[in-house]
Amino acid sequence: MAEHVVIVGGGFAGIKAAEALAHQKEVSVTLIDRQNYHLFQPLLYQVATASLEQESIAYPLRSLVQRFGSNVRFRLAEVTRIDAENKQLITPQANIPFDKLILATGMATNDYGTPGVDAYAYELKDLDDAVDLRSHMLMAFEKAAMLDNPEARSEWLTFVVVGGGATGVEFAGALQELVTHIVSRDYPEFDVQEEVHIVLLEAMDALFTGYDEPNQEFTRKRLEKMGVEVRLNTMVSGVEADRVLIKGDDPIATRCVLWAAGVRVTPLVESFDAPKARQGRIVVTPTLTVPDHPDIYAVGDIAYVEQDGQMLPGMAPVAMQMGRYAGEALLARLRGKEPEPFHYADRGKMAVIGRGAAIADVLGLNVRGVIAWLMWMGLHIYFLIGFQNRLQVMINWAFDYIFFERKVRLILRDTETDEMPAIEDGATPPLEEGEVVAAR
Ligand SMILES: Cc1cc2nc3c(=O)[nH]c(=O)nc-3n(C[C@H](O)[C@H](O)[C@H](O)COP(=O)(O)OP(=O)(O)OC[C@H]3O[C@@H](n4cnc5c(N)ncnc54)[C@H](O)[C@@H]3O)c2cc1C
């Protein structure tokens, strides 16, 4: 009888594991996720900054498993506990037994215990987060447009991004472009150049700490040239409803904070009894199994693996290679062969700062600027799942880059609408019944 393999997590690692096990008669596979879609997280910031529709970076897991053949099925469920002793997963709906388990649940936001982050800051991990953040930012512009006094407007027009890694830099750059090219057209009520501030805070002395110094400097200078204020060696000590507190410095008055400063494993992995390292990651064996649990693999961001003395980073290519490896290693063992240890084939990394500006450290080539940007776009299109998604993203990018148009400027969430300030004298007056809107 076929072994029952359960994969928890339909992210980059989970779907590669499922693909490796597809059409193999020795295994019957259940892919479980709490969401019914695979999410292309690297483009989440573009949903948050109104470049892309949320649907274009997500793909239904049920469509995906159809490609994998009849031995792979999908179950929508949130696993709340791993009962390794009895080889079952606990979910609110049912207990799911397994012969082999591949854990690929990804990371959650880490606020390092900073007060107020949970209550007042936005995060960028999921589609909901991106739509919430976009709605809140657009609502902040609407609120500012109601106020006549630039000082009162200031806290609505200051956007603070905490964390100078890929998410923070990419988001800050994309938001600055939205402001420069689109908000400036949309809101004649205020002077965008003078009044809108995007501040990127980083606790370390450089942005993009995973890159070399010239790339870090290029990134900082490029962001500053675009209009982003970059503050290095700046530690946030708290977030409140209307300001960010800075250790040893004045607070920044703001109504919009993105917390992109760190990650850690989810409560499910936290509660799983296994050796842990940085960010709560599971220290796996060389074949990616959990120590003392040869039938349980941990892959993707949740796995702690060192290679050449360095921890493998939480990146999509690492997760994909680990997922594929776990599927293949599991099959090899079922066929009586011992797999070679996992080795990450590092083909490099890249990140984007803004229009025509990216950094790429690929196959030994260190490229910056437009060439890196074109490479970045090509690679992201290639790795997106689904032809329709690729087409949709290409069309949106073309409109954005050629016509400076981002049509997804939609407020879809109720972001404290009831707190809309009263329109002040001198700001755009309220419309009389039947009156047509006229730009000032
Ligand atoms: C905003 C952002 C930007 C990024 N940009 C880049 C980039 O430019 N380049 C790059 O290489 N990497 C980037 N990354 C990192 C990359 O996305 C991760 O390394 C990758 O997603 C890790 O894959 P994974 O399979 O381990 O986890 P994920 O892709 O996070 O997948 C985990 C899956 O598990 C599911 N899940 C979690 N808990 C449960 C549970 N209890 N029960 C059921 N299902 C569960 C989740 O719903 C999710 O579908 C970015 C990440 C973020 C958040």
Short mmCIF file of C-alpha atoms and ligand atoms in Angstrom, two decimals:
data_model
loop_
_atom_site.label_atom_id
_atom_site.label_comp_id
_atom_site.label_asym_id
_atom_site.label_seq_id
_atom_site.Cartn_x
_atom_site.Cartn_y
_atom_site.Cartn_z
CA MET A 1 0.00 0.00 0.00
CA ALA A 2 1.15 3.54 -0.76
CA GLU A 3 2.71 5.51 2.09
CA HIS A 4 0.66 8.52 3.18
CA VAL A 5 2.83 11.63 2.90
CA VAL A 6 1.42 14.83 4.36
CA ILE A 7 2.90 18.17 3.36
CA VAL A 8 1.96 21.11 5.57
CA GLY A 9 2.29 24.40 3.69
CA GLY A 10 1.66 25.18 0.03
CA GLY A 11 4.36 27.83 -0.18
CA PHE A 12 7.55 27.62 -2.23
CA ALA A 13 8.95 24.59 -0.37
CA GLY A 14 5.67 22.70 -0.04
CA ILE A 15 4.68 22.85 -3.70
CA LYS A 16 8.14 21.73 -4.83
CA ALA A 17 7.93 18.76 -2.45
CA ALA A 18 4.49 17.90 -3.86
CA GLU A 19 5.80 18.21 -7.40
CA ALA A 20 8.67 15.80 -6.62
CA LEU A 21 6.18 13.24 -5.29
CA ALA A 22 3.64 13.72 -8.10
CA HIS A 23 2.73 10.65 -10.20
CA GLN A 24 4.75 8.33 -7.90
CA LYS A 25 2.76 5.21 -7.08
CA GLU A 26 4.60 4.47 -3.80
CA VAL A 27 3.05 7.54 -2.16
CA SER A 28 -0.34 9.09 -1.64
CA VAL A 29 0.13 12.78 -0.86
CA THR A 30 -2.05 15.24 1.08
CA LEU A 31 -1.04 18.88 0.77
CA ILE A 32 -2.52 20.94 3.61
CA ASP A 33 -2.64 24.71 3.80
CA ARG A 34 -4.69 27.15 5.87
CA GLN A 35 -5.16 29.16 2.66
CA ASN A 36 -6.48 27.72 -0.57
CA TYR A 37 -3.81 29.43 -2.65
CA HIS A 38 -0.07 29.54 -3.18
CA LEU A 39 1.22 33.06 -2.61
CA PHE A 40 4.14 34.65 -4.45
CA GLN A 41 5.36 36.66 -1.46
CA PRO A 42 8.20 38.51 -3.26
CA LEU A 43 5.61 40.67 -5.06
CA LEU A 44 3.39 41.38 -2.05
CA TYR A 45 4.81 44.89 -1.73
CA GLN A 46 3.49 45.64 -5.23
CA VAL A 47 -0.04 44.75 -4.09
CA ALA A 48 0.44 47.04 -1.09
CA THR A 49 1.59 49.90 -3.31
CA ALA A 50 -1.25 49.56 -5.84
CA SER A 51 0.82 48.11 -8.70
CA LEU A 52 -0.70 44.67 -8.85
CA GLU A 53 -4.09 43.13 -8.13
CA GLN A 54 -3.99 40.60 -5.32
CA GLU A 55 -5.19 37.81 -7.63
CA SER A 56 -2.18 38.16 -9.91
CA ILE A 57 0.29 36.92 -7.27
CA ALA A 58 -1.80 34.04 -5.93
CA TYR A 59 -2.66 30.69 -7.49
CA PRO A 60 -5.35 28.20 -6.33
CA LEU A 61 -3.73 25.14 -4.76
CA ARG A 62 -6.52 22.93 -6.11
CA SER A 63 -5.56 23.95 -9.66
CA LEU A 64 -1.94 23.22 -8.88
CA VAL A 65 -2.53 19.72 -7.49
CA GLN A 66 -4.50 18.77 -10.62
CA ARG A 67 -1.21 19.04 -12.48
CA PHE A 68 0.42 16.69 -10.00
CA GLY A 69 -1.84 13.74 -10.81
CA SER A 70 -4.27 11.59 -8.87
CA ASN A 71 -1.87 10.68 -6.04
CA VAL A 72 -1.82 14.29 -4.75
CA ARG A 73 -4.83 15.93 -3.12
CA PHE A 74 -5.41 19.18 -1.26
CA ARG A 75 -7.04 19.84 2.11
CA LEU A 76 -7.84 23.31 3.42
CA ALA A 77 -7.03 23.23 7.15
CA GLU A 78 -4.90 24.92 9.76
CA VAL A 79 -2.67 22.50 11.61
CA THR A 80 -2.63 23.47 15.28
CA ARG A 81 -0.39 20.73 16.69
CA ILE A 82 2.01 18.06 15.54
CA ASP A 83 1.57 14.82 17.45
CA ALA A 84 4.84 13.21 16.37
CA GLU A 85 4.50 10.25 18.73
CA ASN A 86 1.18 9.11 17.27
CA LYS A 87 2.08 10.34 13.78
CA GLN A 88 -0.91 12.62 13.36
CA LEU A 89 -1.64 16.28 12.80
CA ILE A 90 -4.26 18.03 14.86
CA THR A 91 -6.59 20.42 13.02
CA PRO A 92 -9.90 21.90 14.21
CA GLN A 93 -11.77 19.71 11.72
CA ALA A 94 -10.03 16.35 12.13
CA ASN A 95 -6.85 14.58 13.12
CA ILE A 96 -4.86 13.72 10.01
CA PRO A 97 -2.60 10.64 10.23
CA PHE A 98 0.67 10.44 8.31
CA ASP A 99 3.41 7.94 7.55
CA LYS A 100 5.81 10.67 6.47
CA LEU A 101 5.52 14.38 7.12
CA ILE A 102 7.05 17.35 5.29
CA LEU A 103 6.72 20.54 7.31
CA ALA A 104 6.95 23.74 5.24
CA THR A 105 4.98 26.35 7.15
CA GLY A 106 7.13 29.44 6.52
CA MET A 107 7.65 32.38 8.85
CA ALA A 108 5.63 34.95 10.80
CA THR A 109 6.52 38.52 11.75
CA ASN A 110 8.91 38.98 14.66
CA ASP A 111 8.35 42.17 16.63
CA TYR A 112 11.14 41.34 19.13
CA GLY A 113 8.71 42.27 21.91
CA THR A 114 8.61 45.92 20.79
CA PRO A 115 5.56 47.52 22.44
CA GLY A 116 2.76 48.61 20.12
CA VAL A 117 3.90 46.78 16.96
CA ASP A 118 1.11 44.25 17.16
CA ALA A 119 -1.54 46.91 17.80
CA TYR A 120 -0.46 49.76 15.52
CA ALA A 121 2.02 48.62 12.86
CA TYR A 122 1.20 46.87 9.60
CA GLU A 123 3.01 43.75 8.44
CA LEU A 124 3.48 42.30 4.98
CA LYS A 125 3.19 38.54 5.03
CA ASP A 126 -0.10 37.80 3.39
CA LEU A 127 -2.54 39.14 0.81
CA ASP A 128 -4.78 40.49 3.57
CA ASP A 129 -1.84 42.44 5.00
CA ALA A 130 -1.10 43.98 1.60
CA VAL A 131 -4.71 45.02 0.97
CA ASP A 132 -5.05 46.39 4.53
CA LEU A 133 -1.85 48.40 4.17
CA ARG A 134 -2.81 49.76 0.75
CA SER A 135 -6.25 50.76 2.00
CA HIS A 136 -4.78 52.44 5.08
CA MET A 137 -2.20 54.40 3.07
CA LEU A 138 -4.73 55.58 0.52
CA MET A 139 -7.10 56.51 3.34
CA ALA A 140 -4.27 58.52 4.96
CA PHE A 141 -4.02 60.62 1.77
CA GLU A 142 -7.79 61.12 1.79
CA LYS A 143 -7.68 62.21 5.43
CA ALA A 144 -4.81 64.61 4.77
CA ALA A 145 -6.81 66.12 1.93
CA MET A 146 -9.50 67.08 4.45
CA LEU A 147 -7.12 69.16 6.54
CA ASP A 148 -6.05 72.70 5.79
CA ASN A 149 -3.20 72.99 8.25
CA PRO A 150 0.06 71.43 6.94
CA GLU A 151 1.11 70.58 10.51
CA ALA A 152 -2.05 68.58 11.11
CA ARG A 153 -1.62 66.92 7.73
CA SER A 154 1.94 65.94 8.48
CA GLU A 155 1.25 62.85 10.59
CA TRP A 156 -1.08 61.49 7.87
CA LEU A 157 1.56 62.15 5.22
CA THR A 158 4.51 60.55 7.02
CA PHE A 159 5.05 56.86 6.31
CA VAL A 160 7.55 54.94 8.39
CA VAL A 161 9.07 51.66 7.24
CA VAL A 162 10.97 49.72 9.90
CA GLY A 163 13.60 47.32 8.56
CA GLY A 164 16.12 47.81 5.75
CA GLY A 165 15.99 44.29 4.32
CA ALA A 166 14.36 43.30 1.02
CA THR A 167 10.76 43.93 2.14
CA GLY A 168 11.49 47.33 3.69
CA VAL A 169 13.63 48.61 0.82
CA GLU A 170 11.35 47.35 -1.95
CA PHE A 171 8.26 48.72 -0.24
CA ALA A 172 9.83 52.11 0.52
CA GLY A 173 11.02 52.47 -3.10
CA ALA A 174 7.66 51.45 -4.56
CA LEU A 175 5.76 53.76 -2.21
CA GLN A 176 8.01 56.70 -3.10
CA GLU A 177 7.28 56.06 -6.79
CA LEU A 178 3.56 55.91 -6.10
CA VAL A 179 3.83 59.23 -4.29
CA THR A 180 6.03 60.96 -6.88
CA HIS A 181 4.13 59.89 -9.99
CA ILE A 182 0.56 59.23 -8.90
CA VAL A 183 -0.30 60.74 -5.51
CA SER A 184 1.06 64.05 -6.84
CA ARG A 185 -1.57 63.91 -9.63
CA ASP A 186 -4.36 62.54 -7.46
CA TYR A 187 -4.15 65.07 -4.63
CA PRO A 188 -3.98 68.71 -5.65
CA GLU A 189 -4.98 69.46 -2.04
CA PHE A 190 -1.40 69.24 -0.77
CA ASP A 191 2.16 69.72 -1.95
CA VAL A 192 3.46 66.18 -2.32
CA GLN A 193 7.09 67.17 -2.81
CA GLU A 194 7.14 69.20 0.39
CA GLU A 195 4.71 67.36 2.59
CA VAL A 196 4.90 63.61 2.00
CA HIS A 197 7.72 61.89 3.90
CA ILE A 198 8.78 58.27 3.62
CA VAL A 199 11.25 57.30 6.31
CA LEU A 200 13.13 54.00 6.28
CA LEU A 201 14.58 53.01 9.65
CA GLU A 202 17.29 50.37 10.04
CA ALA A 203 18.89 49.30 13.32
CA MET A 204 22.15 48.15 11.65
CA ASP A 205 24.66 50.41 9.91
CA ALA A 206 23.63 49.35 6.38
CA LEU A 207 20.65 48.36 4.24
CA PHE A 208 20.55 44.90 2.64
CA THR A 209 23.04 43.33 5.04
CA GLY A 210 23.22 40.17 2.89
CA TYR A 211 24.87 42.10 0.03
CA ASP A 212 28.37 43.56 -0.30
CA GLU A 213 29.15 47.17 0.61
CA PRO A 214 28.97 48.71 -2.90
CA ASN A 215 25.46 47.23 -3.34
CA GLN A 216 24.41 48.51 0.08
CA GLU A 217 25.68 51.99 -0.71
CA PHE A 218 24.08 51.97 -4.16
CA THR A 219 20.76 51.05 -2.54
CA ARG A 220 20.95 53.79 0.09
CA LYS A 221 21.98 56.50 -2.37
CA ARG A 222 19.32 55.46 -4.87
CA LEU A 223 16.56 55.52 -2.28
CA GLU A 224 17.69 58.93 -1.04
CA LYS A 225 17.80 60.26 -4.59
CA MET A 226 14.23 59.08 -5.06
CA GLY A 227 13.20 61.01 -1.93
CA VAL A 228 13.20 58.37 0.82
CA GLU A 229 14.81 59.43 4.08
CA VAL A 230 17.09 56.58 5.18
CA ARG A 231 18.12 56.46 8.83
CA LEU A 232 20.69 53.81 9.74
CA ASN A 233 21.70 52.78 13.30
CA THR A 234 18.19 53.69 14.37
CA MET A 235 16.41 51.46 16.85
CA VAL A 236 12.63 51.62 17.24
CA SER A 237 11.60 51.26 20.88
CA GLY A 238 7.84 51.40 20.45
CA VAL A 239 4.93 52.16 18.15
CA GLU A 240 1.91 54.19 19.21
CA ALA A 241 -1.26 55.18 17.38
CA ASP A 242 0.25 58.43 16.14
CA ARG A 243 4.03 58.07 16.45
CA VAL A 244 7.05 55.82 16.34
CA LEU A 245 9.39 55.96 19.33
CA ILE A 246 13.10 55.95 18.63
CA LYS A 247 15.76 54.92 21.14
CA GLY A 248 17.81 58.03 22.03
CA ASP A 249 16.06 60.28 19.52
CA ASP A 250 12.84 62.24 18.98
CA PRO A 251 9.72 60.28 18.07
CA ILE A 252 8.37 60.46 14.52
CA ALA A 253 4.73 61.54 14.21
CA THR A 254 3.01 59.16 11.82
CA ARG A 255 -0.23 57.30 11.25
CA CYS A 256 1.24 54.58 9.05
CA VAL A 257 4.01 52.17 10.05
CA LEU A 258 5.13 49.06 8.19
CA TRP A 259 7.04 46.66 10.41
CA ALA A 260 9.44 44.71 8.18
CA ALA A 261 12.19 44.20 10.73
CA GLY A 262 12.22 40.50 11.37
CA VAL A 263 10.73 37.04 11.12
CA ARG A 264 10.33 34.02 13.32
CA VAL A 265 8.62 30.65 13.07
CA THR A 266 4.87 30.32 13.55
CA PRO A 267 3.31 29.10 16.84
CA LEU A 268 2.89 25.62 15.30
CA VAL A 269 6.66 25.18 14.88
CA GLU A 270 7.34 26.97 18.16
CA SER A 271 5.25 24.36 19.99
CA PHE A 272 6.94 21.43 18.20
CA ASP A 273 9.56 19.82 20.39
CA ALA A 274 12.73 19.84 18.26
CA PRO A 275 16.17 21.46 18.46
CA LYS A 276 15.84 25.15 17.49
CA ALA A 277 18.23 27.90 16.41
CA ARG A 278 17.92 31.52 15.23
CA GLN A 279 14.37 32.78 14.67
CA GLY A 280 13.07 29.52 16.17
CA ARG A 281 14.11 27.53 13.07
CA ILE A 282 14.40 23.75 13.40
CA VAL A 283 18.00 22.50 13.29
CA VAL A 284 17.62 19.70 10.76
CA THR A 285 19.93 16.78 9.88
CA PRO A 286 21.98 16.88 6.66
CA THR A 287 19.04 15.19 4.87
CA LEU A 288 16.58 17.78 6.23
CA THR A 289 14.83 15.48 8.71
CA VAL A 290 14.08 16.52 12.28
CA PRO A 291 16.56 14.91 14.72
CA ASP A 292 15.06 11.75 16.31
CA HIS A 293 12.15 11.89 13.82
CA PRO A 294 13.43 10.26 10.62
CA ASP A 295 9.95 10.38 9.07
CA ILE A 296 9.55 14.14 9.54
CA TYR A 297 11.24 16.62 7.20
CA ALA A 298 11.41 20.37 7.89
CA VAL A 299 12.04 22.54 4.82
CA GLY A 300 12.00 26.11 3.61
CA ASP A 301 12.28 29.08 5.93
CA ILE A 302 11.62 27.00 9.05
CA ALA A 303 14.74 24.86 8.55
CA TYR A 304 18.07 25.93 10.01
CA VAL A 305 20.85 24.73 7.71
CA GLU A 306 24.42 25.96 7.63
CA GLN A 307 26.47 25.80 4.50
CA ASP A 308 30.08 27.08 4.28
CA GLY A 309 29.70 28.33 7.85
CA GLN A 310 26.68 30.51 7.06
CA MET A 311 22.97 30.00 7.71
CA LEU A 312 21.05 29.53 4.47
CA PRO A 313 18.84 32.60 4.14
CA GLY A 314 15.04 32.67 4.08
CA MET A 315 14.67 32.98 0.33
CA ALA A 316 12.38 31.43 -2.25
CA PRO A 317 15.14 29.59 -4.18
CA VAL A 318 16.45 28.00 -0.96
CA ALA A 319 12.92 26.91 -0.01
CA MET A 320 12.24 25.49 -3.48
CA GLN A 321 15.45 23.47 -3.53
CA MET A 322 14.81 22.14 -0.01
CA GLY A 323 11.23 21.18 -0.89
CA ARG A 324 12.26 19.33 -4.03
CA TYR A 325 15.09 17.62 -2.14
CA ALA A 326 12.77 16.43 0.68
CA GLY A 327 10.35 14.88 -1.84
CA GLU A 328 13.19 13.13 -3.67
CA ALA A 329 14.97 12.00 -0.47
CA LEU A 330 11.73 10.55 0.88
CA LEU A 331 11.17 8.58 -2.35
CA ALA A 332 14.79 7.39 -2.43
CA ARG A 333 14.43 6.00 1.10
CA LEU A 334 11.20 4.22 0.20
CA ARG A 335 13.18 2.61 -2.62
CA GLY A 336 15.90 1.51 -0.19
CA LYS A 337 18.51 4.13 -1.13
CA GLU A 338 20.13 6.60 1.26
CA PRO A 339 20.08 10.13 -0.23
CA GLU A 340 23.14 12.37 -0.44
CA PRO A 341 23.06 15.28 2.06
CA PHE A 342 21.22 18.42 0.95
CA HIS A 343 23.38 21.01 -0.80
CA TYR A 344 22.03 24.39 -1.84
CA ALA A 345 23.10 25.35 -5.36
CA ASP A 346 23.49 29.11 -4.91
CA ARG A 347 22.81 30.91 -8.20
CA GLY A 348 22.78 34.30 -6.51
CA LYS A 349 20.26 36.85 -5.39
CA MET A 350 18.68 40.08 -6.53
CA ALA A 351 16.49 42.85 -5.20
CA VAL A 352 14.76 45.87 -6.67
CA ILE A 353 14.89 49.44 -5.40
CA GLY A 354 12.72 51.22 -7.94
CA ARG A 355 12.14 51.92 -11.60
CA GLY A 356 15.32 51.01 -13.49
CA ALA A 357 17.21 50.30 -10.28
CA ALA A 358 18.01 46.90 -8.86
CA ILE A 359 20.99 44.99 -7.56
CA ALA A 360 21.90 41.50 -8.68
CA ASP A 361 24.62 39.18 -7.53
CA VAL A 362 24.03 36.30 -9.91
CA LEU A 363 26.40 33.50 -11.02
CA GLY A 364 29.39 35.57 -9.92
CA LEU A 365 28.19 38.66 -11.81
CA ASN A 366 27.61 41.77 -9.75
CA VAL A 367 25.20 43.97 -11.68
CA ARG A 368 23.43 47.17 -10.65
CA GLY A 369 20.95 49.54 -12.28
CA VAL A 370 18.81 48.95 -15.36
CA ILE A 371 20.34 45.61 -16.40
CA ALA A 372 19.75 44.19 -12.91
CA TRP A 373 16.20 45.60 -12.99
CA LEU A 374 15.43 43.87 -16.30
CA MET A 375 16.89 40.62 -14.94
CA TRP A 376 14.77 41.00 -11.80
CA MET A 377 11.58 41.49 -13.83
CA GLY A 378 12.31 38.53 -16.12
CA LEU A 379 13.02 36.21 -13.21
CA HIS A 380 9.91 37.18 -11.26
CA ILE A 381 7.69 36.67 -14.31
CA TYR A 382 9.35 33.29 -14.89
CA PHE A 383 8.78 32.08 -11.34
CA LEU A 384 5.16 33.25 -11.07
CA ILE A 385 2.75 30.35 -11.33
CA GLY A 386 0.09 30.43 -14.06
CA PHE A 387 0.14 31.95 -17.54
CA GLN A 388 -2.75 34.30 -16.71
CA ASN A 389 -0.90 35.66 -13.67
CA ARG A 390 2.24 36.25 -15.73
CA LEU A 391 0.27 38.07 -18.41
CA GLN A 392 -1.59 40.17 -15.84
CA VAL A 393 1.64 41.18 -14.08
CA MET A 394 3.34 42.07 -17.38
CA ILE A 395 0.38 44.24 -18.44
CA ASN A 396 0.30 46.05 -15.09
CA TRP A 397 4.04 46.65 -15.15
CA ALA A 398 3.86 47.98 -18.70
CA PHE A 399 1.13 50.47 -17.70
CA ASP A 400 3.06 51.44 -14.59
CA TYR A 401 6.45 51.87 -16.24
CA ILE A 402 5.28 53.44 -19.51
CA PHE A 403 2.22 55.47 -18.49
CA PHE A 404 2.87 55.91 -14.74
CA GLU A 405 -0.50 54.33 -14.07
CA ARG A 406 -1.42 52.14 -11.11
CA LYS A 407 -5.08 51.39 -11.35
CA VAL A 408 -5.33 49.36 -8.17
CA ARG A 409 -5.61 52.51 -6.05
CA LEU A 410 -8.59 51.02 -4.32
CA ILE A 411 -9.59 51.35 -0.68
CA LEU A 412 -11.17 47.97 -0.05
CA ARG A 413 -10.99 47.79 3.69
CA ASP A 414 -12.69 49.82 6.36
CA THR A 415 -9.71 51.63 7.82
CA GLU A 416 -11.25 53.69 10.62
CA THR A 417 -13.49 55.59 8.19
CA ASP A 418 -15.45 56.88 11.15
CA GLU A 419 -12.34 58.75 12.27
CA MET A 420 -12.30 60.83 9.10
CA PRO A 421 -11.40 64.34 10.22
CA ALA A 422 -13.87 67.15 9.71
CA ILE A 423 -13.07 69.15 6.60
CA GLU A 424 -11.23 72.26 7.73
CA ASP A 425 -11.77 75.77 6.44
CA GLY A 426 -9.56 76.27 3.45
CA ALA A 427 -9.35 72.58 2.55
CA THR A 428 -11.56 71.36 -0.28
CA PRO A 429 -15.05 72.41 0.85
CA PRO A 430 -17.78 69.80 1.24
CA LEU A 431 -19.89 69.35 -1.85
CA GLU A 432 -23.39 70.76 -1.95
CA GLU A 433 -26.04 68.38 -3.15
CA GLY A 434 -25.77 68.07 -6.94
CA GLU A 435 -22.46 69.93 -7.08
CA VAL A 436 -19.79 68.59 -9.43
CA VAL A 437 -16.28 67.95 -8.04
CA ALA A 438 -13.85 70.62 -9.19
CA ALA A 439 -10.12 70.36 -8.63
CA ARG A 440 -8.65 73.29 -6.76
C1 LIG B 1 7.15 40.54 1.66
C2 LIG B 1 8.14 39.45 1.32
C3 LIG B 1 9.05 39.65 0.29
C4 LIG B 1 9.96 38.66 -0.05
N1 LIG B 1 10.82 38.87 -1.12
C5 LIG B 1 11.64 37.87 -1.50
C6 LIG B 1 12.45 38.02 -2.65
O1 LIG B 1 12.44 39.07 -3.30
N2 LIG B 1 13.25 36.98 -3.01
C7 LIG B 1 13.26 35.80 -2.31
O2 LIG B 1 13.97 34.86 -2.70
N3 LIG B 1 12.52 35.64 -1.21
C8 LIG B 1 11.70 36.64 -0.78
N4 LIG B 1 10.92 36.48 0.32
C9 LIG B 1 11.07 35.26 1.13
C10 LIG B 1 10.34 34.08 0.50
O3 LIG B 1 9.02 34.46 0.19
C11 LIG B 1 10.38 32.94 1.51
O4 LIG B 1 11.71 32.57 1.70
C12 LIG B 1 9.59 31.75 0.99
O5 LIG B 1 8.24 32.09 0.83
C13 LIG B 1 9.71 30.60 1.98
O6 LIG B 1 8.99 29.51 1.49
P1 LIG B 1 8.31 28.48 2.49
O7 LIG B 1 7.70 27.44 1.63
O8 LIG B 1 9.28 28.08 3.53
O9 LIG B 1 7.17 29.30 3.23
P2 LIG B 1 5.95 30.12 2.64
O10 LIG B 1 6.14 30.43 1.20
O11 LIG B 1 5.75 31.23 3.59
O12 LIG B 1 4.74 29.10 2.74
C14 LIG B 1 4.24 28.66 3.96
C15 LIG B 1 2.84 28.13 3.75
O13 LIG B 1 2.44 27.44 4.92
C16 LIG B 1 1.10 27.75 5.24
N5 LIG B 1 0.92 27.55 6.67
C17 LIG B 1 1.58 28.15 7.67
N6 LIG B 1 1.19 27.67 8.86
C18 LIG B 1 0.26 26.75 8.61
C19 LIG B 1 -0.53 25.89 9.45
N7 LIG B 1 -0.40 25.92 10.77
N8 LIG B 1 -1.43 25.06 8.87
C20 LIG B 1 -1.57 25.03 7.51
N9 LIG B 1 -0.84 25.81 6.67
C21 LIG B 1 0.08 26.65 7.22
C22 LIG B 1 0.97 29.20 4.81
O14 LIG B 1 -0.40 29.54 4.56
C23 LIG B 1 1.81 29.23 3.53
O15 LIG B 1 1.05 28.96 2.39
C24 LIG B 1 9.99 37.46 0.69
C25 LIG B 1 9.10 37.26 1.75
C26 LIG B 1 8.18 38.26 2.06
C27 LIG B 1 7.20 38.03 3.19
#
